[in-house]
PDB file of C-alpha atoms in Angstrom:
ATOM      1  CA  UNK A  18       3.152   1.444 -16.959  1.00 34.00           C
ATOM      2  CA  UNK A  19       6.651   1.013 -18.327  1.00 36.00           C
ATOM      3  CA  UNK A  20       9.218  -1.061 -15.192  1.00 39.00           C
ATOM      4  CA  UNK A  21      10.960   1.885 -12.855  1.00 45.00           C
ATOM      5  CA  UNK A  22      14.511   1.885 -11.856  1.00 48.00           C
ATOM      6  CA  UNK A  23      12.816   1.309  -8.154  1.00 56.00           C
ATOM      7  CA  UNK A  24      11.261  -2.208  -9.191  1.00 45.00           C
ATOM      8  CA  UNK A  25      14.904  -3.128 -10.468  1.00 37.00           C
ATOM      9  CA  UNK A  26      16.365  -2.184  -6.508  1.00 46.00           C
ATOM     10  CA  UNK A  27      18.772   0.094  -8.279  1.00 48.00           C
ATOM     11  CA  UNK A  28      18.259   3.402  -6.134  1.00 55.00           C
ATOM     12  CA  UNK A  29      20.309   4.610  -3.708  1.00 58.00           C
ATOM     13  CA  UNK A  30      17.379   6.941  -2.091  1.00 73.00           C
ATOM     14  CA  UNK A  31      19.436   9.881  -1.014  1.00 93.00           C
ATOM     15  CA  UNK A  32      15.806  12.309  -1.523  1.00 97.00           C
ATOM     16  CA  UNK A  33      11.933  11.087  -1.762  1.00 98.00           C
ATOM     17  CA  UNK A  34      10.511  13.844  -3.551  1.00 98.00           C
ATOM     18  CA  UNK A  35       6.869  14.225  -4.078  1.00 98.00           C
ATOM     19  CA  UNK A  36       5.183  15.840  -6.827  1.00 98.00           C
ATOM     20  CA  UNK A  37       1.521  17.067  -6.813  1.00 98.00           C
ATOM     21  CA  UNK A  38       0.001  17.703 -10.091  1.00 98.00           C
ATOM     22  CA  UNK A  39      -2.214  20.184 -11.519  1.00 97.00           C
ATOM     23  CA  UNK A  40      -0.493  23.766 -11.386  1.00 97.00           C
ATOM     24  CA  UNK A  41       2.663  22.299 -10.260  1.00 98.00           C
ATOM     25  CA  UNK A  42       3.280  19.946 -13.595  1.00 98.00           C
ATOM     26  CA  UNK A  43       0.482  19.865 -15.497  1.00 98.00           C
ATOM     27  CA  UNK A  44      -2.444  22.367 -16.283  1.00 97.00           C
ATOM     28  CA  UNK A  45      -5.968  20.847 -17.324  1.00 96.00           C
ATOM     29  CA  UNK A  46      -7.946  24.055 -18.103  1.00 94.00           C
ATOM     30  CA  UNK A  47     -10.040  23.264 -15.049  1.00 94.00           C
ATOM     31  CA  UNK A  48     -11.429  20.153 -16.635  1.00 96.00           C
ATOM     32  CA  UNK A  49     -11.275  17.809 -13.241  1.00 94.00           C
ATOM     33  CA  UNK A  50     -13.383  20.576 -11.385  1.00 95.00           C
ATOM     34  CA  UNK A  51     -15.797  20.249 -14.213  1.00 96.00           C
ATOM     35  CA  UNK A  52     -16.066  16.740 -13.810  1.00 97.00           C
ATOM     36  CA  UNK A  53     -16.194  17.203  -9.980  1.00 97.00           C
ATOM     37  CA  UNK A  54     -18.992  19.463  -9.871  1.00 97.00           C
ATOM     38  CA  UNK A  55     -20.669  17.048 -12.451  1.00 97.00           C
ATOM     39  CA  UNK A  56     -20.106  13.839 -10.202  1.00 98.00           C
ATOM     40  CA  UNK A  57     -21.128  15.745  -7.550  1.00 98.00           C
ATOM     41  CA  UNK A  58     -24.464  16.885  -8.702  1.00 97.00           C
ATOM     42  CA  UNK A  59     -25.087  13.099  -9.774  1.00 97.00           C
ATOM     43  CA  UNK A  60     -24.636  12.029  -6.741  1.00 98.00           C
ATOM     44  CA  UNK A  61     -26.548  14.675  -4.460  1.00 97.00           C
ATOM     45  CA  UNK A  62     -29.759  14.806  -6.903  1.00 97.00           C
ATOM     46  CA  UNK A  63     -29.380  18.709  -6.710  1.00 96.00           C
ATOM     47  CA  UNK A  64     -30.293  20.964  -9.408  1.00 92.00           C
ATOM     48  CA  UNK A  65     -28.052  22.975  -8.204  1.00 94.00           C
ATOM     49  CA  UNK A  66     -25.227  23.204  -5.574  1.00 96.00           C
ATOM     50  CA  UNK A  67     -23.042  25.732  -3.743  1.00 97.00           C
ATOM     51  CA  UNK A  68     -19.100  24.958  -4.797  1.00 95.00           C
ATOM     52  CA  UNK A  69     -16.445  24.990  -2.433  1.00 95.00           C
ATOM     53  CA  UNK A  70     -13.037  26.507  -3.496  1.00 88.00           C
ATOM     54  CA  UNK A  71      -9.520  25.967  -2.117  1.00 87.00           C
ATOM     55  CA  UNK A  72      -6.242  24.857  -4.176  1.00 87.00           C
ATOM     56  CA  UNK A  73      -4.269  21.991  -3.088  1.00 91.00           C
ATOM     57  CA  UNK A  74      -7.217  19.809  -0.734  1.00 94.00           C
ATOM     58  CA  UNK A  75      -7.893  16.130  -1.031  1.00 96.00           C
ATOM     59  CA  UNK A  76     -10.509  15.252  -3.085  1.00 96.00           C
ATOM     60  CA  UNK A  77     -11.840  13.453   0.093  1.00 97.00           C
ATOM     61  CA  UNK A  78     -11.854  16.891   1.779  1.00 96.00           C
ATOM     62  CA  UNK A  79     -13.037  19.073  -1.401  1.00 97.00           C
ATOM     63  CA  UNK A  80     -15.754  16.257  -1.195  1.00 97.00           C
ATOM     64  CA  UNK A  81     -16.707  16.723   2.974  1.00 96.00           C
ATOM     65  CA  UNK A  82     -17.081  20.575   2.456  1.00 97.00           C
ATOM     66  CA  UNK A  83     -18.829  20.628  -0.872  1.00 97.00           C
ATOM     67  CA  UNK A  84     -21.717  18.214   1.271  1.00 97.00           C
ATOM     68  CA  UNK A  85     -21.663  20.850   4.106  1.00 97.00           C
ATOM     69  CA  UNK A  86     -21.799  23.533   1.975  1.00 97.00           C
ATOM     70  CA  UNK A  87     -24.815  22.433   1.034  1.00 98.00           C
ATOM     71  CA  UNK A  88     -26.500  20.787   3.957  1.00 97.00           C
ATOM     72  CA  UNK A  89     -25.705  17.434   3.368  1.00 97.00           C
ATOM     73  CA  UNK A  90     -24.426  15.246   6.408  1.00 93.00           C
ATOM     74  CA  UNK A  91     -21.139  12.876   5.667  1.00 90.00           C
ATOM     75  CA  UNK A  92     -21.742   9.637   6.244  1.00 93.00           C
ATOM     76  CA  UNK A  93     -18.758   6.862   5.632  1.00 92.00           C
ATOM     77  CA  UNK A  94     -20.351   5.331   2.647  1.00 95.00           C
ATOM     78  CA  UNK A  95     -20.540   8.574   0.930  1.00 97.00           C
ATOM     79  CA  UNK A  96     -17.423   9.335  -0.808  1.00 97.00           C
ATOM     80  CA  UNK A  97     -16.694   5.714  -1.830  1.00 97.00           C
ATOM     81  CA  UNK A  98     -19.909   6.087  -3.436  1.00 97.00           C
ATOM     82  CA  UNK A  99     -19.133   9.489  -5.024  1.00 98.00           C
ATOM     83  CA  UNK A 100     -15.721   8.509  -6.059  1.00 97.00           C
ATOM     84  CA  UNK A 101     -17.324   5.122  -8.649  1.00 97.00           C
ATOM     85  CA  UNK A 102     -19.678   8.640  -9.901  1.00 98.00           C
ATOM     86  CA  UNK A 103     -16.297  10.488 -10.681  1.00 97.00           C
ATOM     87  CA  UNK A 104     -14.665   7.577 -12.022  1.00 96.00           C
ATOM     88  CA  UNK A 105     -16.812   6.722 -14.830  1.00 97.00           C
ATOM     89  CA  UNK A 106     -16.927  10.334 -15.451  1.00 97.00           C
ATOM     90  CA  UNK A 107     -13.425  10.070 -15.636  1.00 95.00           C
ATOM     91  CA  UNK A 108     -13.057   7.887 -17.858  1.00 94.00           C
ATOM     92  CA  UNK A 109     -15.285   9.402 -20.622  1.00 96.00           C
ATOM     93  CA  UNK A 110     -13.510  12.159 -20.735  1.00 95.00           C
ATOM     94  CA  UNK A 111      -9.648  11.004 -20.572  1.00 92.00           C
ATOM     95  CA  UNK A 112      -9.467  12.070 -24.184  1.00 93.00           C
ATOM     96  CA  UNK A 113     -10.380  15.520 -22.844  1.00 96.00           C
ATOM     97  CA  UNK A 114      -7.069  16.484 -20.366  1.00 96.00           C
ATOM     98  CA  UNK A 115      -4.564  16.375 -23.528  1.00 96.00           C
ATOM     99  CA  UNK A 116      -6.746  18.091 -25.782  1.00 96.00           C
ATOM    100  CA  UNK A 117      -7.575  21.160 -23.063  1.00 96.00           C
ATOM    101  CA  UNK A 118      -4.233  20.740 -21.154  1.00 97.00           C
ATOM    102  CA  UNK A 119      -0.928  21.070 -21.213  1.00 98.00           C
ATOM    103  CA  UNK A 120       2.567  20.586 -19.219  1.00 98.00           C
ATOM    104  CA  UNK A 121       3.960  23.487 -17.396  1.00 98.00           C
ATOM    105  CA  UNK A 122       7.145  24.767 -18.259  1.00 98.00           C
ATOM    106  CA  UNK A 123      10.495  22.471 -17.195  1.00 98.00           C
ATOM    107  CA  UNK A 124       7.946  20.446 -15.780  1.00 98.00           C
ATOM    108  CA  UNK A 125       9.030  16.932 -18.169  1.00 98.00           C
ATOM    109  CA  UNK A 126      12.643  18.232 -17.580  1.00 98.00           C
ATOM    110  CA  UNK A 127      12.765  17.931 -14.617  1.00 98.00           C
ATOM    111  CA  UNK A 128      10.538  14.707 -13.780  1.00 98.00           C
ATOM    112  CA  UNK A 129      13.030  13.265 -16.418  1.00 98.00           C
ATOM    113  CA  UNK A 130      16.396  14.376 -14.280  1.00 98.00           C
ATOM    114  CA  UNK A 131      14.803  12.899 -11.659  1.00 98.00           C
ATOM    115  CA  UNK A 132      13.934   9.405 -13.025  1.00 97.00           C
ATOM    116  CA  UNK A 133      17.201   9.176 -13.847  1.00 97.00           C
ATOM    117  CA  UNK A 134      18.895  10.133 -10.815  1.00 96.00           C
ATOM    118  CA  UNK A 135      19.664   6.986  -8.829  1.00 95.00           C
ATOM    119  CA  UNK A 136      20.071   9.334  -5.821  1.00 95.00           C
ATOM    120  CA  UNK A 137      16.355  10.217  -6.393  1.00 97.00           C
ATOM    121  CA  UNK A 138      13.279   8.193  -5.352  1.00 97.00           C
ATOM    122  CA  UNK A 139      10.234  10.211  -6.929  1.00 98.00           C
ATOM    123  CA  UNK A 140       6.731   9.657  -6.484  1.00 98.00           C
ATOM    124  CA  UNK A 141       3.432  11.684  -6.059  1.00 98.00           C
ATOM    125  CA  UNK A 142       1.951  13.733  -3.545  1.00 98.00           C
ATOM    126  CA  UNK A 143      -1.455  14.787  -4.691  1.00 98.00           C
ATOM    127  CA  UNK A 144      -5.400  15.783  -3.459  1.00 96.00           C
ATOM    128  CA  UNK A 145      -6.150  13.614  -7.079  1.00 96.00           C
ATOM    129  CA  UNK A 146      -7.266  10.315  -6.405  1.00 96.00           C
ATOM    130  CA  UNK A 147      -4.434   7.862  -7.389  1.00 97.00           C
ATOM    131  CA  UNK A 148      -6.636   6.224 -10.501  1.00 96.00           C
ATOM    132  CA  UNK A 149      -7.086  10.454 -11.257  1.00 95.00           C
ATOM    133  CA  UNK A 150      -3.384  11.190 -10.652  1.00 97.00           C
ATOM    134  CA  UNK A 151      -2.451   8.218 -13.251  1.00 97.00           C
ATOM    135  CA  UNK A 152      -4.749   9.511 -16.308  1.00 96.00           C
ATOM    136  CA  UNK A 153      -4.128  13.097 -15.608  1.00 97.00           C
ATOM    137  CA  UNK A 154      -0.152  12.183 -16.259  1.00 98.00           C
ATOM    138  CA  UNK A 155      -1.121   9.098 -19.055  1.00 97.00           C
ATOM    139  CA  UNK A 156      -2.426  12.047 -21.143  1.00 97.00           C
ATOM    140  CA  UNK A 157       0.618  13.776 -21.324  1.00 98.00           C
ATOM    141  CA  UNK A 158       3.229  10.691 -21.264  1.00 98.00           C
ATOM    142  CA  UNK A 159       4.354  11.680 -18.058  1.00 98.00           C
ATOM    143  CA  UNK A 160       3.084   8.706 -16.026  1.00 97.00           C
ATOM    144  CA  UNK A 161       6.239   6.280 -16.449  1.00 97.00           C
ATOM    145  CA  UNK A 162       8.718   9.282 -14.892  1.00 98.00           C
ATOM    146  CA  UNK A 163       7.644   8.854 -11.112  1.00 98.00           C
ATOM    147  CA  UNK A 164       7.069   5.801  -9.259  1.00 98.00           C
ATOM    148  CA  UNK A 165       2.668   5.941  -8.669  1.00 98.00           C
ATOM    149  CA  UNK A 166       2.366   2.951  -6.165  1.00 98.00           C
ATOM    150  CA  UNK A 167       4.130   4.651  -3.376  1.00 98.00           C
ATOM    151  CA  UNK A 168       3.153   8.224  -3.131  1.00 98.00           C
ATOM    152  CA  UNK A 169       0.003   9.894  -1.177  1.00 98.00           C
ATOM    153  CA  UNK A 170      -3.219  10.021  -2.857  1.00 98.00           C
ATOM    154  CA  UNK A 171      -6.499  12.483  -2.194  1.00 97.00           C
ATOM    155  CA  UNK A 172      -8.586   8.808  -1.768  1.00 97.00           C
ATOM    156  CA  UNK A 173      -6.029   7.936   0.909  1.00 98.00           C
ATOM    157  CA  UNK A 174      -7.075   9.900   3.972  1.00 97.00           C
ATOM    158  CA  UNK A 175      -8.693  13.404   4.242  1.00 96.00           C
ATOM    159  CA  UNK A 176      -6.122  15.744   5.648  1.00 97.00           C
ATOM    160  CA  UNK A 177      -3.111  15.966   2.470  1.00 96.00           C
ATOM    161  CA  UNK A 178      -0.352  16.548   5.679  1.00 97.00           C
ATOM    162  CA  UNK A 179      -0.833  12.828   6.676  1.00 98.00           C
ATOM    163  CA  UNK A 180      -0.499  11.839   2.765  1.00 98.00           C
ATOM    164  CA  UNK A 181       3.598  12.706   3.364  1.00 98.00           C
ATOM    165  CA  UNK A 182       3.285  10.187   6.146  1.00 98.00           C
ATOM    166  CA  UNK A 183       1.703   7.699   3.853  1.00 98.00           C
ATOM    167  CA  UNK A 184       3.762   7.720   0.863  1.00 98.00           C
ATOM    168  CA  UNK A 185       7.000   7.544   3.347  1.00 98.00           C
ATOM    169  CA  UNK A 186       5.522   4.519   4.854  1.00 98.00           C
ATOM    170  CA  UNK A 187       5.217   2.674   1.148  1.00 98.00           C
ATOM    171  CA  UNK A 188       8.628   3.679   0.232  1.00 97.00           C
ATOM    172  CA  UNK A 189      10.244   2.006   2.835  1.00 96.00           C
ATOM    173  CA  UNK A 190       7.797  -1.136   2.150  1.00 97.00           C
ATOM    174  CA  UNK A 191       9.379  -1.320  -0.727  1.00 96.00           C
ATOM    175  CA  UNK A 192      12.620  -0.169  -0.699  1.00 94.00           C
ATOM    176  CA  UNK A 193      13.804  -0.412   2.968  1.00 95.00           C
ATOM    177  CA  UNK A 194      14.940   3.153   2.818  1.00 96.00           C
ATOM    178  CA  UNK A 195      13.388   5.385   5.909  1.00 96.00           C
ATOM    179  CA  UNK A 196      13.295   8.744   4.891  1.00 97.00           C
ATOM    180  CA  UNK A 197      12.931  11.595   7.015  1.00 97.00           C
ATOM    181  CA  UNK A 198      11.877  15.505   7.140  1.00 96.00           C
ATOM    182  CA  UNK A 199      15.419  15.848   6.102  1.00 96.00           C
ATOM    183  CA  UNK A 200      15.666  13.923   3.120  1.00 97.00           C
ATOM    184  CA  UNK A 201      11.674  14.632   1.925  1.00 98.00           C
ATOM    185  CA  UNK A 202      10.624  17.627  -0.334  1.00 98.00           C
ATOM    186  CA  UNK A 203       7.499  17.762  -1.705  1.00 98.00           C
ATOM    187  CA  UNK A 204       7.085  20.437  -4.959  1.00 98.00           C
ATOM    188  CA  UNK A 205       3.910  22.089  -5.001  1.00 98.00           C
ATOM    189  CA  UNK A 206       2.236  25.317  -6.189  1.00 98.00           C
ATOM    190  CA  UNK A 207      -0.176  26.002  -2.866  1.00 97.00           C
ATOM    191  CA  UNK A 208      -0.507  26.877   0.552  1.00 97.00           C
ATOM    192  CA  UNK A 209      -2.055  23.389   0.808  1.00 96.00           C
ATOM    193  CA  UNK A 210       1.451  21.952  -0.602  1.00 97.00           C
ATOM    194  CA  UNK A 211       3.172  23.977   1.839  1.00 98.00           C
ATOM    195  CA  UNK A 212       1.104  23.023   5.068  1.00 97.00           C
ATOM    196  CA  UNK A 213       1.548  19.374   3.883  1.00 97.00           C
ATOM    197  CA  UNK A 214       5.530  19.605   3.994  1.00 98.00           C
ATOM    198  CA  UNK A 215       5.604  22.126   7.404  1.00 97.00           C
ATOM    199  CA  UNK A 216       2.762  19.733   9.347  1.00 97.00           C
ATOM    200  CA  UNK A 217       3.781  16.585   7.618  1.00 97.00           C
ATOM    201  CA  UNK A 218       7.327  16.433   7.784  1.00 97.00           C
ATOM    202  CA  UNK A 219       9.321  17.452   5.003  1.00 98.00           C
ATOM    203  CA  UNK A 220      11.049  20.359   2.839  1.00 98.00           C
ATOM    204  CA  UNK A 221       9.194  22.585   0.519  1.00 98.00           C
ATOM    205  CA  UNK A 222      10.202  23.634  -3.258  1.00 98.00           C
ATOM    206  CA  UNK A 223       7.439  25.813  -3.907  1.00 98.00           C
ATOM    207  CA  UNK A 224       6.248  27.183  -7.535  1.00 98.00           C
ATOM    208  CA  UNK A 225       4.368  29.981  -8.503  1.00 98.00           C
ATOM    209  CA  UNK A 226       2.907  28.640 -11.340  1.00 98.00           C
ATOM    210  CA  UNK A 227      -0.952  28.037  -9.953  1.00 96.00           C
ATOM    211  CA  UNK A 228      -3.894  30.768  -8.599  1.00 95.00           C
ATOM    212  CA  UNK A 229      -1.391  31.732  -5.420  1.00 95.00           C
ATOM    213  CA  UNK A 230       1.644  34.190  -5.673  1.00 97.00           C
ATOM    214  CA  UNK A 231       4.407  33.799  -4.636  1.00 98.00           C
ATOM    215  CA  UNK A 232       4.564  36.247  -1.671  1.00 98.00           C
ATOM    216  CA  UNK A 233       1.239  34.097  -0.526  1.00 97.00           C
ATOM    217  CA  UNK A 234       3.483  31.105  -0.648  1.00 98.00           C
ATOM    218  CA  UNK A 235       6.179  32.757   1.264  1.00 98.00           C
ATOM    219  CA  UNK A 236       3.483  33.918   3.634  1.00 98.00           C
ATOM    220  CA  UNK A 237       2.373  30.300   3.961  1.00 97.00           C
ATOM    221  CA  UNK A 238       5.743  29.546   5.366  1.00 98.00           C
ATOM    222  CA  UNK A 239       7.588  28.270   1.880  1.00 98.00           C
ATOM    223  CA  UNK A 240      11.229  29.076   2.326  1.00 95.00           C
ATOM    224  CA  UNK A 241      12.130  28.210  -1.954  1.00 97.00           C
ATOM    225  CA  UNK A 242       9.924  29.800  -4.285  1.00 98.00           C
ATOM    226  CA  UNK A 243      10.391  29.464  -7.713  1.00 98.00           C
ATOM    227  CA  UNK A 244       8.528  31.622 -10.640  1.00 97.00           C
ATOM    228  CA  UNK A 245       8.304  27.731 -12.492  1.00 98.00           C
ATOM    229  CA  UNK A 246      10.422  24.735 -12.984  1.00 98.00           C
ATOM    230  CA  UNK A 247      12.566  25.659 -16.083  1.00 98.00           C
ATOM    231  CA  UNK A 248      15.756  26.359 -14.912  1.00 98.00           C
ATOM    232  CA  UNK A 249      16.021  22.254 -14.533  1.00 98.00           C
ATOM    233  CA  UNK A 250      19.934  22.552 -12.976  1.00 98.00           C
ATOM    234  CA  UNK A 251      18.772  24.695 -10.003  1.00 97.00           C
ATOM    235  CA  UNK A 252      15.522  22.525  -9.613  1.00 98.00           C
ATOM    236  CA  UNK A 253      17.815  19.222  -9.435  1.00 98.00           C
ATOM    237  CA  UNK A 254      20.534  21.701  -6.493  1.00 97.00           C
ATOM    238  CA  UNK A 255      17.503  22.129  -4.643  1.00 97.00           C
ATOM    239  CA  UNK A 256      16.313  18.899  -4.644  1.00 97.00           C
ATOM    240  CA  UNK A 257      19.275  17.233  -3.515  1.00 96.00           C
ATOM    241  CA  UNK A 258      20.925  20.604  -1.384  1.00 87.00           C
TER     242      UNK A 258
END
């Protein structure tokens, strides 16, 4: 991955904003919930298994209900075991996410603006998997615009509010900026996304551009709703207002 402005201690850190991924910058033609319902039926030995659905969890939590959905009792070694299924799965397909996918509109705009903001730290705050997170945005050349070593990861912990807690807690290992609810917005398009700012301490710049309207996003408590991320100027006011 190409050097950040953050590794050459040239950000001012005036906002931390985390991105998730799928819906919110990138769309993948629901190829990673192919490949998690594949890993997962490797791993459980079942013919056949009863899916869980829900936009915006971990992939440690998608994991947890998909084995009590089906009877199956969590045990610690489970999802590390799981997640070396998934990754080779991964890894076959990577060729796949280009070819079937494609960036949402102002989405590369914007992640540009950002990179080259110094008022801007920007990182990730995703239910992917941080080795997920980095191919989903190597397929689309989007990986070198945010900073991937200090945001929140779905392998991380279980519940995606403590993942704002996490990434905070990297930045200022590496940057010695504490950031607070104040100066955090994550950008998301769920009601997962939105419980994750509310519960974990930050703003909210929602987007309508996943399975969830808008007025469900409002309902979910998201005070900034956007229809996408194209109009890149009001994107970058929000950010920073």
């Amino acid at each position: 991955m190409a050097e950040h402005a953050l590794t050459r201690g040239t950000r001012v850190g005036k906002r931390l904003v985390l991105w998730d991924i799928d819906k919110t910058l990138i769309d993948v033609d629901g190829l990673g919930s192919e490949i998690f319902s594949a890993a997962f039926a490797e791993f459980s030995g079942l013919d056949r298994h009863r899916p869980t659905h829900g936009p915006g969890r971990t992939e440690w939590q998608w994991f947890q209900d998909t084995q009590l959905a089906n009877d199956l009792v969590p045990t610690d070694d489970c999802f590390p075991r799981f997640l070396g299924i998934q990754d080779a799965m991964f890894e076959a397909r990577a060729a796949e996410f280009a070819e079937r996918g494609e960036v949402l509109p102002g989405a590369r705009e914007a992640l540009e603006r950002c990179a080259a903001n110094p008022d801007i730290i920007s990182s990730l705050l995703t239910g992917n998997t941080r080795r997920n997170a980095e191919r989903k945005l190597a397929a689309f050349g989007l990986d070198h615009l945010v900073e991937i070593p200090i945001g929140g990861y779905g392998d991380d912990h279980r519940d995606r509010p403590e993942l704002v807690r996490i990434a905070r807690e990297r930045v200022q290992r590496a940057t010695g900026i504490a950031f607070t609810a104040d100066t955090t917005v994550l950008v998301g398009d769920s009601p997962n996304d939105v419980m994750a700012a509310l519960h974990g301490g930050a703003r909210i710049v929602a987007v309508a551009t996943g399975i969830v309207s808008a007025a469900e996003l409002r309902a979910a408590g998201a005070e900034v709703v956007l229809d996408d991320l194209s109009d890149t100027d009001a994107v970058l006011d929000l950010l920073l207002g």
